[in-house]
């Protein structure tokens, strides 16, 4: 009985390991300086492949992703900081290249829309509740009004 359990555990571990993302960085792209290479890999995970669109350039095999990886490494070797490299790539390709967009005045509505919709929805619910409360709070008919209503209804029959 132990054999199927261990076989199942080994199979599950193999499946889990096969699902791990594989970096597409080619050996000729790797920098000799391990610190610069680590910075390049960090930056590569923040940049979107413009061909694949839902992958970072670190994970993509597309030719454009390779060109961007080389560009990032060239900028780092030239002495740019991480922020300068990102700014350079964004200036060249637009903010869409960032996997996690920055907050700016141009996309403030996009970031604030969920909160704005919650506020509008809350205001509508509050206004409806007040209106219902006001109509439920009306006084009941007086005895004279009830008699008048009964008379009108009886006349129709």
PDB file of C-alpha atoms in Angstrom:
ATOM      1  CA  UNK A   1       0.000   0.000   0.000  1.00  0.00           C
ATOM      2  CA  UNK A   2       2.971   2.297   0.483  1.00  0.00           C
ATOM      3  CA  UNK A   3       4.045   1.987  -3.133  1.00  0.00           C
ATOM      4  CA  UNK A   4       1.015   3.787  -4.660  1.00  0.00           C
ATOM      5  CA  UNK A   5       1.271   6.573  -2.097  1.00  0.00           C
ATOM      6  CA  UNK A   6       4.963   7.184  -2.762  1.00  0.00           C
ATOM      7  CA  UNK A   7       4.362   6.936  -6.501  1.00  0.00           C
ATOM      8  CA  UNK A   8       1.553   9.462  -6.154  1.00  0.00           C
ATOM      9  CA  UNK A   9       3.804  11.809  -4.136  1.00  0.00           C
ATOM     10  CA  UNK A  10       6.613  11.579  -6.693  1.00  0.00           C
ATOM     11  CA  UNK A  11       4.155  12.181  -9.543  1.00  0.00           C
ATOM     12  CA  UNK A  12       2.668  15.216  -7.763  1.00  0.00           C
ATOM     13  CA  UNK A  13       6.146  16.637  -7.087  1.00  0.00           C
ATOM     14  CA  UNK A  14       7.158  16.126 -10.732  1.00  0.00           C
ATOM     15  CA  UNK A  15       3.977  17.833 -11.911  1.00  0.00           C
ATOM     16  CA  UNK A  16       4.532  20.750  -9.522  1.00  0.00           C
ATOM     17  CA  UNK A  17       8.130  21.205 -10.663  1.00  0.00           C
ATOM     18  CA  UNK A  18       7.115  21.082 -14.317  1.00  0.00           C
ATOM     19  CA  UNK A  19       4.647  23.936 -13.759  1.00  0.00           C
ATOM     20  CA  UNK A  20       7.343  26.311 -12.517  1.00  0.00           C
ATOM     21  CA  UNK A  21       8.047  29.144 -14.953  1.00  0.00           C
ATOM     22  CA  UNK A  22      11.129  28.683 -17.065  1.00  0.00           C
ATOM     23  CA  UNK A  23      13.144  31.777 -17.810  1.00  0.00           C
ATOM     24  CA  UNK A  24      13.808  32.350 -21.479  1.00  0.00           C
ATOM     25  CA  UNK A  25      17.123  34.104 -20.898  1.00  0.00           C
ATOM     26  CA  UNK A  26      19.722  32.731 -23.287  1.00  0.00           C
ATOM     27  CA  UNK A  27      23.240  31.968 -22.076  1.00  0.00           C
ATOM     28  CA  UNK A  28      24.749  34.638 -24.323  1.00  0.00           C
ATOM     29  CA  UNK A  29      22.567  37.285 -22.625  1.00  0.00           C
ATOM     30  CA  UNK A  30      23.756  36.576 -19.074  1.00  0.00           C
ATOM     31  CA  UNK A  31      26.030  39.235 -17.616  1.00  0.00           C
ATOM     32  CA  UNK A  32      29.346  38.277 -16.011  1.00  0.00           C
ATOM     33  CA  UNK A  33      28.675  40.427 -12.936  1.00  0.00           C
ATOM     34  CA  UNK A  34      26.223  38.474 -10.723  1.00  0.00           C
ATOM     35  CA  UNK A  35      24.924  41.653  -9.074  1.00  0.00           C
ATOM     36  CA  UNK A  36      24.111  43.265 -12.442  1.00  0.00           C
ATOM     37  CA  UNK A  37      22.569  40.023 -13.670  1.00  0.00           C
ATOM     38  CA  UNK A  38      20.336  39.870 -10.583  1.00  0.00           C
ATOM     39  CA  UNK A  39      19.223  43.477 -11.207  1.00  0.00           C
ATOM     40  CA  UNK A  40      18.584  42.656 -14.867  1.00  0.00           C
ATOM     41  CA  UNK A  41      16.473  39.631 -13.905  1.00  0.00           C
ATOM     42  CA  UNK A  42      14.469  41.734 -11.421  1.00  0.00           C
ATOM     43  CA  UNK A  43      13.830  44.381 -14.061  1.00  0.00           C
ATOM     44  CA  UNK A  44      12.956  41.748 -16.665  1.00  0.00           C
ATOM     45  CA  UNK A  45      10.176  40.405 -14.455  1.00  0.00           C
ATOM     46  CA  UNK A  46       8.625  43.896 -14.296  1.00  0.00           C
ATOM     47  CA  UNK A  47       8.496  44.400 -18.075  1.00  0.00           C
ATOM     48  CA  UNK A  48       5.765  42.985 -20.325  1.00  0.00           C
ATOM     49  CA  UNK A  49       6.549  41.139 -23.523  1.00  0.00           C
ATOM     50  CA  UNK A  50       4.837  43.199 -26.212  1.00  0.00           C
ATOM     51  CA  UNK A  51       4.231  40.047 -28.282  1.00  0.00           C
ATOM     52  CA  UNK A  52       2.945  37.700 -25.563  1.00  0.00           C
ATOM     53  CA  UNK A  53       1.420  40.522 -23.472  1.00  0.00           C
ATOM     54  CA  UNK A  54       0.753  38.390 -20.385  1.00  0.00           C
ATOM     55  CA  UNK A  55       4.331  37.294 -19.860  1.00  0.00           C
ATOM     56  CA  UNK A  56       7.336  39.136 -18.612  1.00  0.00           C
ATOM     57  CA  UNK A  57      10.267  39.512 -20.970  1.00  0.00           C
ATOM     58  CA  UNK A  58      12.140  37.191 -18.605  1.00  0.00           C
ATOM     59  CA  UNK A  59       9.698  34.358 -19.396  1.00  0.00           C
ATOM     60  CA  UNK A  60       9.110  35.021 -23.095  1.00  0.00           C
ATOM     61  CA  UNK A  61      10.917  33.434 -26.028  1.00  0.00           C
ATOM     62  CA  UNK A  62       9.769  36.144 -28.460  1.00  0.00           C
ATOM     63  CA  UNK A  63      12.463  37.997 -30.399  1.00  0.00           C
ATOM     64  CA  UNK A  64      11.226  41.377 -29.128  1.00  0.00           C
ATOM     65  CA  UNK A  65      11.476  40.119 -25.534  1.00  0.00           C
ATOM     66  CA  UNK A  66      15.070  39.072 -26.213  1.00  0.00           C
ATOM     67  CA  UNK A  67      15.804  42.539 -27.621  1.00  0.00           C
ATOM     68  CA  UNK A  68      14.335  44.144 -24.502  1.00  0.00           C
ATOM     69  CA  UNK A  69      16.358  41.868 -22.216  1.00  0.00           C
ATOM     70  CA  UNK A  70      19.527  42.858 -24.088  1.00  0.00           C
ATOM     71  CA  UNK A  71      18.510  46.533 -23.910  1.00  0.00           C
ATOM     72  CA  UNK A  72      17.986  46.290 -20.130  1.00  0.00           C
ATOM     73  CA  UNK A  73      21.391  44.677 -19.687  1.00  0.00           C
ATOM     74  CA  UNK A  74      23.069  47.290 -21.915  1.00  0.00           C
ATOM     75  CA  UNK A  75      21.528  50.130 -19.905  1.00  0.00           C
ATOM     76  CA  UNK A  76      22.635  48.522 -16.626  1.00  0.00           C
ATOM     77  CA  UNK A  77      26.172  48.091 -17.928  1.00  0.00           C
ATOM     78  CA  UNK A  78      26.127  51.767 -18.949  1.00  0.00           C
ATOM     79  CA  UNK A  79      25.548  52.614 -15.276  1.00  0.00           C
ATOM     80  CA  UNK A  80      21.815  53.383 -15.231  1.00  0.00           C
ATOM     81  CA  UNK A  81      19.855  52.799 -12.057  1.00  0.00           C
ATOM     82  CA  UNK A  82      16.862  50.453 -12.089  1.00  0.00           C
ATOM     83  CA  UNK A  83      14.487  53.432 -12.204  1.00  0.00           C
ATOM     84  CA  UNK A  84      16.402  54.995 -15.095  1.00  0.00           C
ATOM     85  CA  UNK A  85      16.219  51.740 -17.049  1.00  0.00           C
ATOM     86  CA  UNK A  86      12.458  51.485 -16.472  1.00  0.00           C
ATOM     87  CA  UNK A  87      11.976  55.148 -17.417  1.00  0.00           C
ATOM     88  CA  UNK A  88      13.975  54.620 -20.613  1.00  0.00           C
ATOM     89  CA  UNK A  89      11.941  51.577 -21.642  1.00  0.00           C
ATOM     90  CA  UNK A  90       8.643  53.320 -20.771  1.00  0.00           C
ATOM     91  CA  UNK A  91       9.649  56.404 -22.769  1.00  0.00           C
ATOM     92  CA  UNK A  92      10.426  54.194 -25.723  1.00  0.00           C
ATOM     93  CA  UNK A  93       7.493  51.740 -25.596  1.00  0.00           C
ATOM     94  CA  UNK A  94       4.848  53.414 -23.404  1.00  0.00           C
ATOM     95  CA  UNK A  95       3.465  52.461 -19.990  1.00  0.00           C
ATOM     96  CA  UNK A  96       1.842  49.341 -21.398  1.00  0.00           C
ATOM     97  CA  UNK A  97       5.275  47.701 -21.219  1.00  0.00           C
ATOM     98  CA  UNK A  98       5.058  47.689 -17.408  1.00  0.00           C
ATOM     99  CA  UNK A  99       3.384  44.625 -15.911  1.00  0.00           C
ATOM    100  CA  UNK A 100       2.420  46.739 -12.871  1.00  0.00           C
ATOM    101  CA  UNK A 101       1.433  50.197 -14.152  1.00  0.00           C
ATOM    102  CA  UNK A 102       2.459  53.272 -12.225  1.00  0.00           C
ATOM    103  CA  UNK A 103      -0.046  55.608 -10.622  1.00  0.00           C
ATOM    104  CA  UNK A 104      -0.172  58.890 -12.528  1.00  0.00           C
ATOM    105  CA  UNK A 105      -2.661  61.628 -13.342  1.00  0.00           C
ATOM    106  CA  UNK A 106      -3.285  59.976 -16.726  1.00  0.00           C
ATOM    107  CA  UNK A 107      -4.510  56.743 -15.193  1.00  0.00           C
ATOM    108  CA  UNK A 108      -5.939  58.139 -11.941  1.00  0.00           C
ATOM    109  CA  UNK A 109      -9.510  57.523 -13.132  1.00  0.00           C
ATOM    110  CA  UNK A 110      -8.624  53.907 -13.869  1.00  0.00           C
ATOM    111  CA  UNK A 111      -7.231  53.429 -10.359  1.00  0.00           C
ATOM    112  CA  UNK A 112     -10.036  55.415  -8.706  1.00  0.00           C
ATOM    113  CA  UNK A 113     -12.973  54.016 -10.705  1.00  0.00           C
ATOM    114  CA  UNK A 114     -13.757  51.134  -8.308  1.00  0.00           C
ATOM    115  CA  UNK A 115     -13.903  53.491  -5.329  1.00  0.00           C
ATOM    116  CA  UNK A 116     -15.911  56.025  -7.318  1.00  0.00           C
ATOM    117  CA  UNK A 117     -18.411  53.337  -8.339  1.00  0.00           C
ATOM    118  CA  UNK A 118     -18.703  52.183  -4.719  1.00  0.00           C
ATOM    119  CA  UNK A 119     -19.428  55.748  -3.611  1.00  0.00           C
ATOM    120  CA  UNK A 120     -22.042  56.257  -6.326  1.00  0.00           C
ATOM    121  CA  UNK A 121     -23.675  52.902  -5.537  1.00  0.00           C
ATOM    122  CA  UNK A 122     -23.698  53.697  -1.823  1.00  0.00           C
ATOM    123  CA  UNK A 123     -25.273  57.104  -2.492  1.00  0.00           C
ATOM    124  CA  UNK A 124     -28.008  55.502  -4.627  1.00  0.00           C
ATOM    125  CA  UNK A 125     -28.754  52.887  -1.964  1.00  0.00           C
ATOM    126  CA  UNK A 126     -28.830  55.560   0.740  1.00  0.00           C
ATOM    127  CA  UNK A 127     -31.173  57.791  -1.316  1.00  0.00           C
ATOM    128  CA  UNK A 128     -33.533  54.872  -1.996  1.00  0.00           C
ATOM    129  CA  UNK A 129     -33.562  53.870   1.663  1.00  0.00           C
ATOM    130  CA  UNK A 130     -34.405  57.434   2.704  1.00  0.00           C
ATOM    131  CA  UNK A 131     -37.166  57.668   0.123  1.00  0.00           C
ATOM    132  CA  UNK A 132     -38.689  54.366   1.289  1.00  0.00           C
ATOM    133  CA  UNK A 133     -38.348  55.422   4.905  1.00  0.00           C
ATOM    134  CA  UNK A 134     -40.109  58.702   4.168  1.00  0.00           C
ATOM    135  CA  UNK A 135     -42.993  56.965   2.403  1.00  0.00           C
ATOM    136  CA  UNK A 136     -43.291  54.334   5.171  1.00  0.00           C
ATOM    137  CA  UNK A 137     -43.310  57.058   7.778  1.00  0.00           C
ATOM    138  CA  UNK A 138     -46.544  58.626   6.454  1.00  0.00           C
ATOM    139  CA  UNK A 139     -49.418  58.703   8.923  1.00  0.00           C
ATOM    140  CA  UNK A 140     -52.281  56.267   8.677  1.00  0.00           C
ATOM    141  CA  UNK A 141     -55.686  57.457   7.481  1.00  0.00           C
ATOM    142  CA  UNK A 142     -57.910  59.145   9.991  1.00  0.00           C
ATOM    143  CA  UNK A 143     -61.369  57.728  10.723  1.00  0.00           C
ATOM    144  CA  UNK A 144     -62.989  60.389   8.528  1.00  0.00           C
ATOM    145  CA  UNK A 145     -60.633  59.571   5.622  1.00  0.00           C
ATOM    146  CA  UNK A 146     -61.361  55.850   5.996  1.00  0.00           C
ATOM    147  CA  UNK A 147     -65.114  56.508   5.816  1.00  0.00           C
ATOM    148  CA  UNK A 148     -64.643  58.646   2.735  1.00  0.00           C
ATOM    149  CA  UNK A 149     -62.503  55.953   1.075  1.00  0.00           C
ATOM    150  CA  UNK A 150     -65.057  53.242   1.906  1.00  0.00           C
ATOM    151  CA  UNK A 151     -67.849  55.398   0.461  1.00  0.00           C
ATOM    152  CA  UNK A 152     -65.931  55.938  -2.794  1.00  0.00           C
ATOM    153  CA  UNK A 153     -65.119  52.233  -3.106  1.00  0.00           C
ATOM    154  CA  UNK A 154     -68.712  51.207  -2.366  1.00  0.00           C
ATOM    155  CA  UNK A 155     -70.031  53.596  -5.006  1.00  0.00           C
ATOM    156  CA  UNK A 156     -67.956  51.843  -7.674  1.00  0.00           C
ATOM    157  CA  UNK A 157     -69.526  48.455  -6.952  1.00  0.00           C
TER     158      UNK A 157
END
